[in-house]
PDB file of C-alpha atoms in Angstrom:
ATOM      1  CA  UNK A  20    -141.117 -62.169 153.351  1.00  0.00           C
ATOM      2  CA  UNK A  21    -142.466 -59.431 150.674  1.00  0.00           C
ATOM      3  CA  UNK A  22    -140.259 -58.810 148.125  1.00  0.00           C
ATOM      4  CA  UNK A  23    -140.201 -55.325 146.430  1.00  0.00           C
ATOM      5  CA  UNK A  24    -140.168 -55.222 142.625  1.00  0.00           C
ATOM      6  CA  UNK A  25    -139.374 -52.384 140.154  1.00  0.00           C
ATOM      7  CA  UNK A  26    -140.879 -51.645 137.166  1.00  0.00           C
ATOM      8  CA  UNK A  27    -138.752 -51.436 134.443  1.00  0.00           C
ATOM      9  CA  UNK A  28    -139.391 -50.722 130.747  1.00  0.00           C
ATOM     10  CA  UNK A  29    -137.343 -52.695 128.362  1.00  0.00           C
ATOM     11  CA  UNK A  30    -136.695 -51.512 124.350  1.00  0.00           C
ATOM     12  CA  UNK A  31    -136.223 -54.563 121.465  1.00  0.00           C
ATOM     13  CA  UNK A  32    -134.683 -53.842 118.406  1.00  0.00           C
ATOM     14  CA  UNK A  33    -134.030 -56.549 115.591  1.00  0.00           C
ATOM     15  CA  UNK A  34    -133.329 -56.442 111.936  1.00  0.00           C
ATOM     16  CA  UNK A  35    -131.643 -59.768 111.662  1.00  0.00           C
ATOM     17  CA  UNK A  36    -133.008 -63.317 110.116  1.00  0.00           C
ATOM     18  CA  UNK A  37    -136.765 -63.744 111.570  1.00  0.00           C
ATOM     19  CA  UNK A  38    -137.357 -60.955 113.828  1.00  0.00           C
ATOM     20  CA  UNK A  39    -140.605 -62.205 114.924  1.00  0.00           C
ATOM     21  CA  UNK A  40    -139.090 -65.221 116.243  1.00  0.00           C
ATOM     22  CA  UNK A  41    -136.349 -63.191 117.890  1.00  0.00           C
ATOM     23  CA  UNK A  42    -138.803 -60.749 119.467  1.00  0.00           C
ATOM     24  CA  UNK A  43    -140.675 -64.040 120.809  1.00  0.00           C
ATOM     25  CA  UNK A  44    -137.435 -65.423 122.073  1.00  0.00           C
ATOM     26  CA  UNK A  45    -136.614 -62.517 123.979  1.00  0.00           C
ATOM     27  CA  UNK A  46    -139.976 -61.643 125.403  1.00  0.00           C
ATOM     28  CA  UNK A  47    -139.792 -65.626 126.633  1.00  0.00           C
ATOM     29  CA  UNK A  48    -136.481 -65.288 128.177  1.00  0.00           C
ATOM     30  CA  UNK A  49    -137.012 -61.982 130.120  1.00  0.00           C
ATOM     31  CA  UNK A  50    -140.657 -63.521 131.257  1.00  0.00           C
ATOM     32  CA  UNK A  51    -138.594 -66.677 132.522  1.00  0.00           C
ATOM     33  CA  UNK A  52    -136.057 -64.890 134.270  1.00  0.00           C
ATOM     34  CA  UNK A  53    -136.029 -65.560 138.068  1.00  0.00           C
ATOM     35  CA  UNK A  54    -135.738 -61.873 138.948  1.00  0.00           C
ATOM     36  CA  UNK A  55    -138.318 -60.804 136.791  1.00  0.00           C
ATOM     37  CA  UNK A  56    -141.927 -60.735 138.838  1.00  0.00           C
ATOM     38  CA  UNK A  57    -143.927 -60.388 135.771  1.00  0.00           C
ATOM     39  CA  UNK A  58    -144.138 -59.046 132.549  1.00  0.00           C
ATOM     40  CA  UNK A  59    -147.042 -56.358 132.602  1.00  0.00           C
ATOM     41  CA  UNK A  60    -147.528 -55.122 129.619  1.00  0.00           C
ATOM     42  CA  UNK A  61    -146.129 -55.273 126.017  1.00  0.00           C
ATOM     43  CA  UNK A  62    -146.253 -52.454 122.947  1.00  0.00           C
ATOM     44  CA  UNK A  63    -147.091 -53.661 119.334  1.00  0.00           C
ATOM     45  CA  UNK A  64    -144.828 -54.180 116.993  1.00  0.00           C
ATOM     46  CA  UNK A  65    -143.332 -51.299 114.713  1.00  0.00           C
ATOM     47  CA  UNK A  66    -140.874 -51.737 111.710  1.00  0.00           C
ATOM     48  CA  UNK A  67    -138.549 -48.642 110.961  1.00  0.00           C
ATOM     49  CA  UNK A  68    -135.939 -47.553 109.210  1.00  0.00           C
ATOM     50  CA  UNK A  69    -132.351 -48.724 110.592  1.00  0.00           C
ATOM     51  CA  UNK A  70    -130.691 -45.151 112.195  1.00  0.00           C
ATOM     52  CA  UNK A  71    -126.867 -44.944 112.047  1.00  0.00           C
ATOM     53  CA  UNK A  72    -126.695 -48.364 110.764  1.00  0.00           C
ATOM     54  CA  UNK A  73    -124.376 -50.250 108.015  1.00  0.00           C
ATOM     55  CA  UNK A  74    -125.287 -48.996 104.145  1.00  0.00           C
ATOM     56  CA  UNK A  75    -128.022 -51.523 103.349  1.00  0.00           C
ATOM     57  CA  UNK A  76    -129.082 -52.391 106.497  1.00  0.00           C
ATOM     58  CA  UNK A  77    -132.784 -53.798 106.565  1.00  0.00           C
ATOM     59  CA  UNK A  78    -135.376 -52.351 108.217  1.00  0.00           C
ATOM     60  CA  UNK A  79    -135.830 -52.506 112.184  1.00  0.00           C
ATOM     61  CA  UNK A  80    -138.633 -54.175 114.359  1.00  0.00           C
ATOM     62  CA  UNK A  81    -139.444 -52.311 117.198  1.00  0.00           C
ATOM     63  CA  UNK A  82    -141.179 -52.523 120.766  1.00  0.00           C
ATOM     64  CA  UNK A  83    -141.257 -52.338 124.596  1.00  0.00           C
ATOM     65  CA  UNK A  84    -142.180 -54.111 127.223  1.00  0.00           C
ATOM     66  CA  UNK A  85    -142.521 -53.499 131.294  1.00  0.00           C
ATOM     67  CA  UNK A  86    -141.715 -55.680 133.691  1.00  0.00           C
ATOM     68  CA  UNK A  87    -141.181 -56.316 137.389  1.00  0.00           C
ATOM     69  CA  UNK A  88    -138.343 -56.846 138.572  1.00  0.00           C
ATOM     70  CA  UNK A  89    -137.144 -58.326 141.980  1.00  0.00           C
ATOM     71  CA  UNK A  90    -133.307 -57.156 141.791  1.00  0.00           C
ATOM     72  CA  UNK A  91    -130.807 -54.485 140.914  1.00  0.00           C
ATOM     73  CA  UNK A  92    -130.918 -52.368 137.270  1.00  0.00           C
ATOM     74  CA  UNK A  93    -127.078 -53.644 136.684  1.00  0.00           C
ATOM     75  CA  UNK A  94    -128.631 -57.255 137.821  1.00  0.00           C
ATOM     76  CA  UNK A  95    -131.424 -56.478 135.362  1.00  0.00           C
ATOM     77  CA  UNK A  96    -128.922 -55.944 132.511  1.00  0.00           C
ATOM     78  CA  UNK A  97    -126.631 -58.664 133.070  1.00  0.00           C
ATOM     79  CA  UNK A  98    -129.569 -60.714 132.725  1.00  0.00           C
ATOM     80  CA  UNK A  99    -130.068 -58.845 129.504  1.00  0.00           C
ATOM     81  CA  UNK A 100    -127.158 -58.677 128.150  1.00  0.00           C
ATOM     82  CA  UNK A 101    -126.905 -62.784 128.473  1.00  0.00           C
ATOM     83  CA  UNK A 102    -130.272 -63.044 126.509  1.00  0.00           C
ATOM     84  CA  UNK A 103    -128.819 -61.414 123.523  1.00  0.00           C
ATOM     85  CA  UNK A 104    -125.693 -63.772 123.237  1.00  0.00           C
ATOM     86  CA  UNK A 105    -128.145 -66.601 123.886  1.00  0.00           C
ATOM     87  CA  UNK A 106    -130.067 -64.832 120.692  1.00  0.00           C
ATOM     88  CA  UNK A 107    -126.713 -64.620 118.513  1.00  0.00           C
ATOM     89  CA  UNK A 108    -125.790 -61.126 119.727  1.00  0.00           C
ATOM     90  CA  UNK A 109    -121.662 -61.068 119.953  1.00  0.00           C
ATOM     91  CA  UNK A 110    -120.687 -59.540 123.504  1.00  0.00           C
ATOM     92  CA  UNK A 111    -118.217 -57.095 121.565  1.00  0.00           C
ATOM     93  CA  UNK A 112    -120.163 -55.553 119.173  1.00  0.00           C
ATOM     94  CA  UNK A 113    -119.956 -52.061 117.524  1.00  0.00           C
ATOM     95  CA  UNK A 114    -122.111 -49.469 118.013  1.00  0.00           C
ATOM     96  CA  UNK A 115    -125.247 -49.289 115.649  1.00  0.00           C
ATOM     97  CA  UNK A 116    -124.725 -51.937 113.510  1.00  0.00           C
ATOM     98  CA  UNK A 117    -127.677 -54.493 112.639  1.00  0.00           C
ATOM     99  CA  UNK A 118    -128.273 -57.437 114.785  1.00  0.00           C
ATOM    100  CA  UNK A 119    -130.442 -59.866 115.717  1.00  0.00           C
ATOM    101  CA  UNK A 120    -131.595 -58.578 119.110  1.00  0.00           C
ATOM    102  CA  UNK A 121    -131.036 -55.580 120.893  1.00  0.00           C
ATOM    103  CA  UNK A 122    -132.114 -55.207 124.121  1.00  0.00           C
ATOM    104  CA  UNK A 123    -131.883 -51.694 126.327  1.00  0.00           C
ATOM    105  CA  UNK A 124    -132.595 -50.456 129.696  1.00  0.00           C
ATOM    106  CA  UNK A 125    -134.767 -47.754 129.454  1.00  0.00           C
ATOM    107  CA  UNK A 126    -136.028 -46.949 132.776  1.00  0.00           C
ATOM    108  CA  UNK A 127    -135.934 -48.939 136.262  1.00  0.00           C
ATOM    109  CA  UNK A 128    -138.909 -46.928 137.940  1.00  0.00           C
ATOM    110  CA  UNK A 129    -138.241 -43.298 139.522  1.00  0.00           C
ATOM    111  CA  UNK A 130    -134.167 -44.152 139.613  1.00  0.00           C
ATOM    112  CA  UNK A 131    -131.831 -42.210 137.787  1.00  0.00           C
ATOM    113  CA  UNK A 132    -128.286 -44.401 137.647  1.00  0.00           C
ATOM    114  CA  UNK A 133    -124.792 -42.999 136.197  1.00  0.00           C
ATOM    115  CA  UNK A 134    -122.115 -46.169 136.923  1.00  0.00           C
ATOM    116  CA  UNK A 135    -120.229 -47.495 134.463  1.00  0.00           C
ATOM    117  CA  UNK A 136    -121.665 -49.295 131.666  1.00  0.00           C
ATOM    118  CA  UNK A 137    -124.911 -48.289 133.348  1.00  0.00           C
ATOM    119  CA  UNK A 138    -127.677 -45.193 132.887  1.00  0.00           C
ATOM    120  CA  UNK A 139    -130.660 -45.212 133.326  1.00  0.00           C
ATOM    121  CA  UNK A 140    -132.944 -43.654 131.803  1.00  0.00           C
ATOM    122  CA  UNK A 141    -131.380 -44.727 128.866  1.00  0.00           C
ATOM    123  CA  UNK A 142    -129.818 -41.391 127.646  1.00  0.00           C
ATOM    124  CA  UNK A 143    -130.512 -41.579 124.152  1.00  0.00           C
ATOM    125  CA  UNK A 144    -134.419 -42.636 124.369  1.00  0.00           C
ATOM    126  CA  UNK A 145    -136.091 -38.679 124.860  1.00  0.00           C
ATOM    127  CA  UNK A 146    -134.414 -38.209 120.592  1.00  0.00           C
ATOM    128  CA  UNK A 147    -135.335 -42.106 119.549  1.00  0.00           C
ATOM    129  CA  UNK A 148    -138.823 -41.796 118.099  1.00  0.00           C
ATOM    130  CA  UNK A 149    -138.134 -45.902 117.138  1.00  0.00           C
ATOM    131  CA  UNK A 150    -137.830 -46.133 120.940  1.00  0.00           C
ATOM    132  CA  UNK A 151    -140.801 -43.734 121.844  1.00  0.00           C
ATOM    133  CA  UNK A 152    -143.504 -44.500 119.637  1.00  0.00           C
ATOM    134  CA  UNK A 153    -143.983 -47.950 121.286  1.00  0.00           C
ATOM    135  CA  UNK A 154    -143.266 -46.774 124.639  1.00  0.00           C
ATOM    136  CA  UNK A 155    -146.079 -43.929 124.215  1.00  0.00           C
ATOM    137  CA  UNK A 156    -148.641 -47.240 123.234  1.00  0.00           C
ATOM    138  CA  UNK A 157    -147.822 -48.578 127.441  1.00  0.00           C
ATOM    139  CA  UNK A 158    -146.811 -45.555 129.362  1.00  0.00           C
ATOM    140  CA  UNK A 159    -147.833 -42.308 127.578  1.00  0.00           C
ATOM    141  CA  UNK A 160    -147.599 -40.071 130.904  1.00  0.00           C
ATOM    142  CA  UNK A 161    -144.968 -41.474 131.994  1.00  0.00           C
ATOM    143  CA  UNK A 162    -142.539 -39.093 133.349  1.00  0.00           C
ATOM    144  CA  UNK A 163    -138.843 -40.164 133.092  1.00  0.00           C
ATOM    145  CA  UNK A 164    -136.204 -38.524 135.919  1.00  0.00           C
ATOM    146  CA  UNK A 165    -134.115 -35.871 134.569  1.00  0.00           C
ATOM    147  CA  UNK A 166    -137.072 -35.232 131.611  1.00  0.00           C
ATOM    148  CA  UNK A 167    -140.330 -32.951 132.256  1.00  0.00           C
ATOM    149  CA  UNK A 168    -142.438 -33.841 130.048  1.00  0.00           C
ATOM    150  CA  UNK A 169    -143.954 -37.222 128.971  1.00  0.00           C
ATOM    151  CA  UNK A 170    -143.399 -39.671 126.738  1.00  0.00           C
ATOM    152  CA  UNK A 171    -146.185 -38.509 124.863  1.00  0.00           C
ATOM    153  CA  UNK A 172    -144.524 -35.125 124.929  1.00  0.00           C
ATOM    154  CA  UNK A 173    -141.458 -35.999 123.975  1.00  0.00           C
ATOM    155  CA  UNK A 174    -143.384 -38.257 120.875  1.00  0.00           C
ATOM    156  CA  UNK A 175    -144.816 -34.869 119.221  1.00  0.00           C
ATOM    157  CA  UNK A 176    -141.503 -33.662 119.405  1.00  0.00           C
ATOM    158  CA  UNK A 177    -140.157 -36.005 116.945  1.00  0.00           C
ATOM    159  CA  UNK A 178    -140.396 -36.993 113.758  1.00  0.00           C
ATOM    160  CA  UNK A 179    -142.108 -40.369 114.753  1.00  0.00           C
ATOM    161  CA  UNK A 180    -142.428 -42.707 111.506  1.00  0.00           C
ATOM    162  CA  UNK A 181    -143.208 -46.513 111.605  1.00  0.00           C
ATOM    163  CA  UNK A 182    -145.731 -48.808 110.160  1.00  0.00           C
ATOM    164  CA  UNK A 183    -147.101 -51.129 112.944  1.00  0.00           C
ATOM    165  CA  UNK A 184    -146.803 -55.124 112.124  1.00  0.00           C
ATOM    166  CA  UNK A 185    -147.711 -56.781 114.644  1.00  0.00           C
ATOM    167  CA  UNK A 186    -149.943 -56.424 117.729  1.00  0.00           C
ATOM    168  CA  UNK A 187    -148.552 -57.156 121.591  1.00  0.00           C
ATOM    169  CA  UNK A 188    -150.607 -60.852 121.441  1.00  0.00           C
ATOM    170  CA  UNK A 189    -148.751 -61.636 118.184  1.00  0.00           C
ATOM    171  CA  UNK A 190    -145.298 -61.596 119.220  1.00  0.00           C
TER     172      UNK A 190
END
């Protein structure tokens, strides 16, 4: 029996104790997963400046990564969302504060999803240049639903700022 598999792109954010080994940890546990057919490809590494965030927060690693996936987007972040309490993420957790992994849903291929706790494309991700530029080093044409124009696009519209620090082999 064939199984189909989505392709699903996948932001990390960290800004917490050693975000190398937190971007490592994560990238191990969604390649492990049992729904997750393969990881395809992976961004490099950028470090920005925390958006919204606590006064002092330290600066932010960023990147993305695409997968398969064999399974549902809610299934998808479940499995997600129990990676970043294994990776010292609380469950409850206010909005835009620093952490030590932060992992979101940005697309689960052509489907656009509104349910609750759930939509995808992740809404905020066409203003997020932190979220762009390394989605723009994988998928540069890549044409989200509800958006028409690219990633690359929606890049030049930004104010994109990051200094890269680490290639996709590296992490």
């Amino acid at each position: 029996m064939i199984t189909a598999t989505t392709k699903a792109g996948i932001a990390l954010g960290s800004n917490l104790r050693d975000r190398r080994e937190n971007f490592r940890s994560a990238r191990r546990a969604i390649a492990a997963l049992k729904s997750a057919a393969g990881l395809l490809t992976a961004s490099p590494v950028y470090e920005t400046a925390p958006v919204g965030c606590e006064p002092g927060a330290e600066k932010f690693w960023n990147a993305v990564i695409e997968i398969d996936y064999e399974g549902s987007a809610r299934s998808l972040l479940t499995d997600m969302q129990d990676i970043e309490r294994s990776l010292g993420r609380p469950a409850r957790h206010p909005r835009n504060v620093s952490r030590t992994i932060d992992l979101d849903l940005l697309y689960f291929g052509g489907k656009e999803i509104h349910l609750p706790g759930l939509d995808v494309p992740h809404p905020r991700m066409f203003s997020r240049s932190f979220v762009l530029l390394p989605l723009a080093d994988i998928r540069p044409d890549l044409l989200v639903p509800g958006q028409n124009r690219t990633v690359r696009e929606l890049l030049a519209q930004c104010r994109a700022s990051g200094k890269l620090v680490a290639a996709p082999e590296e992490w």
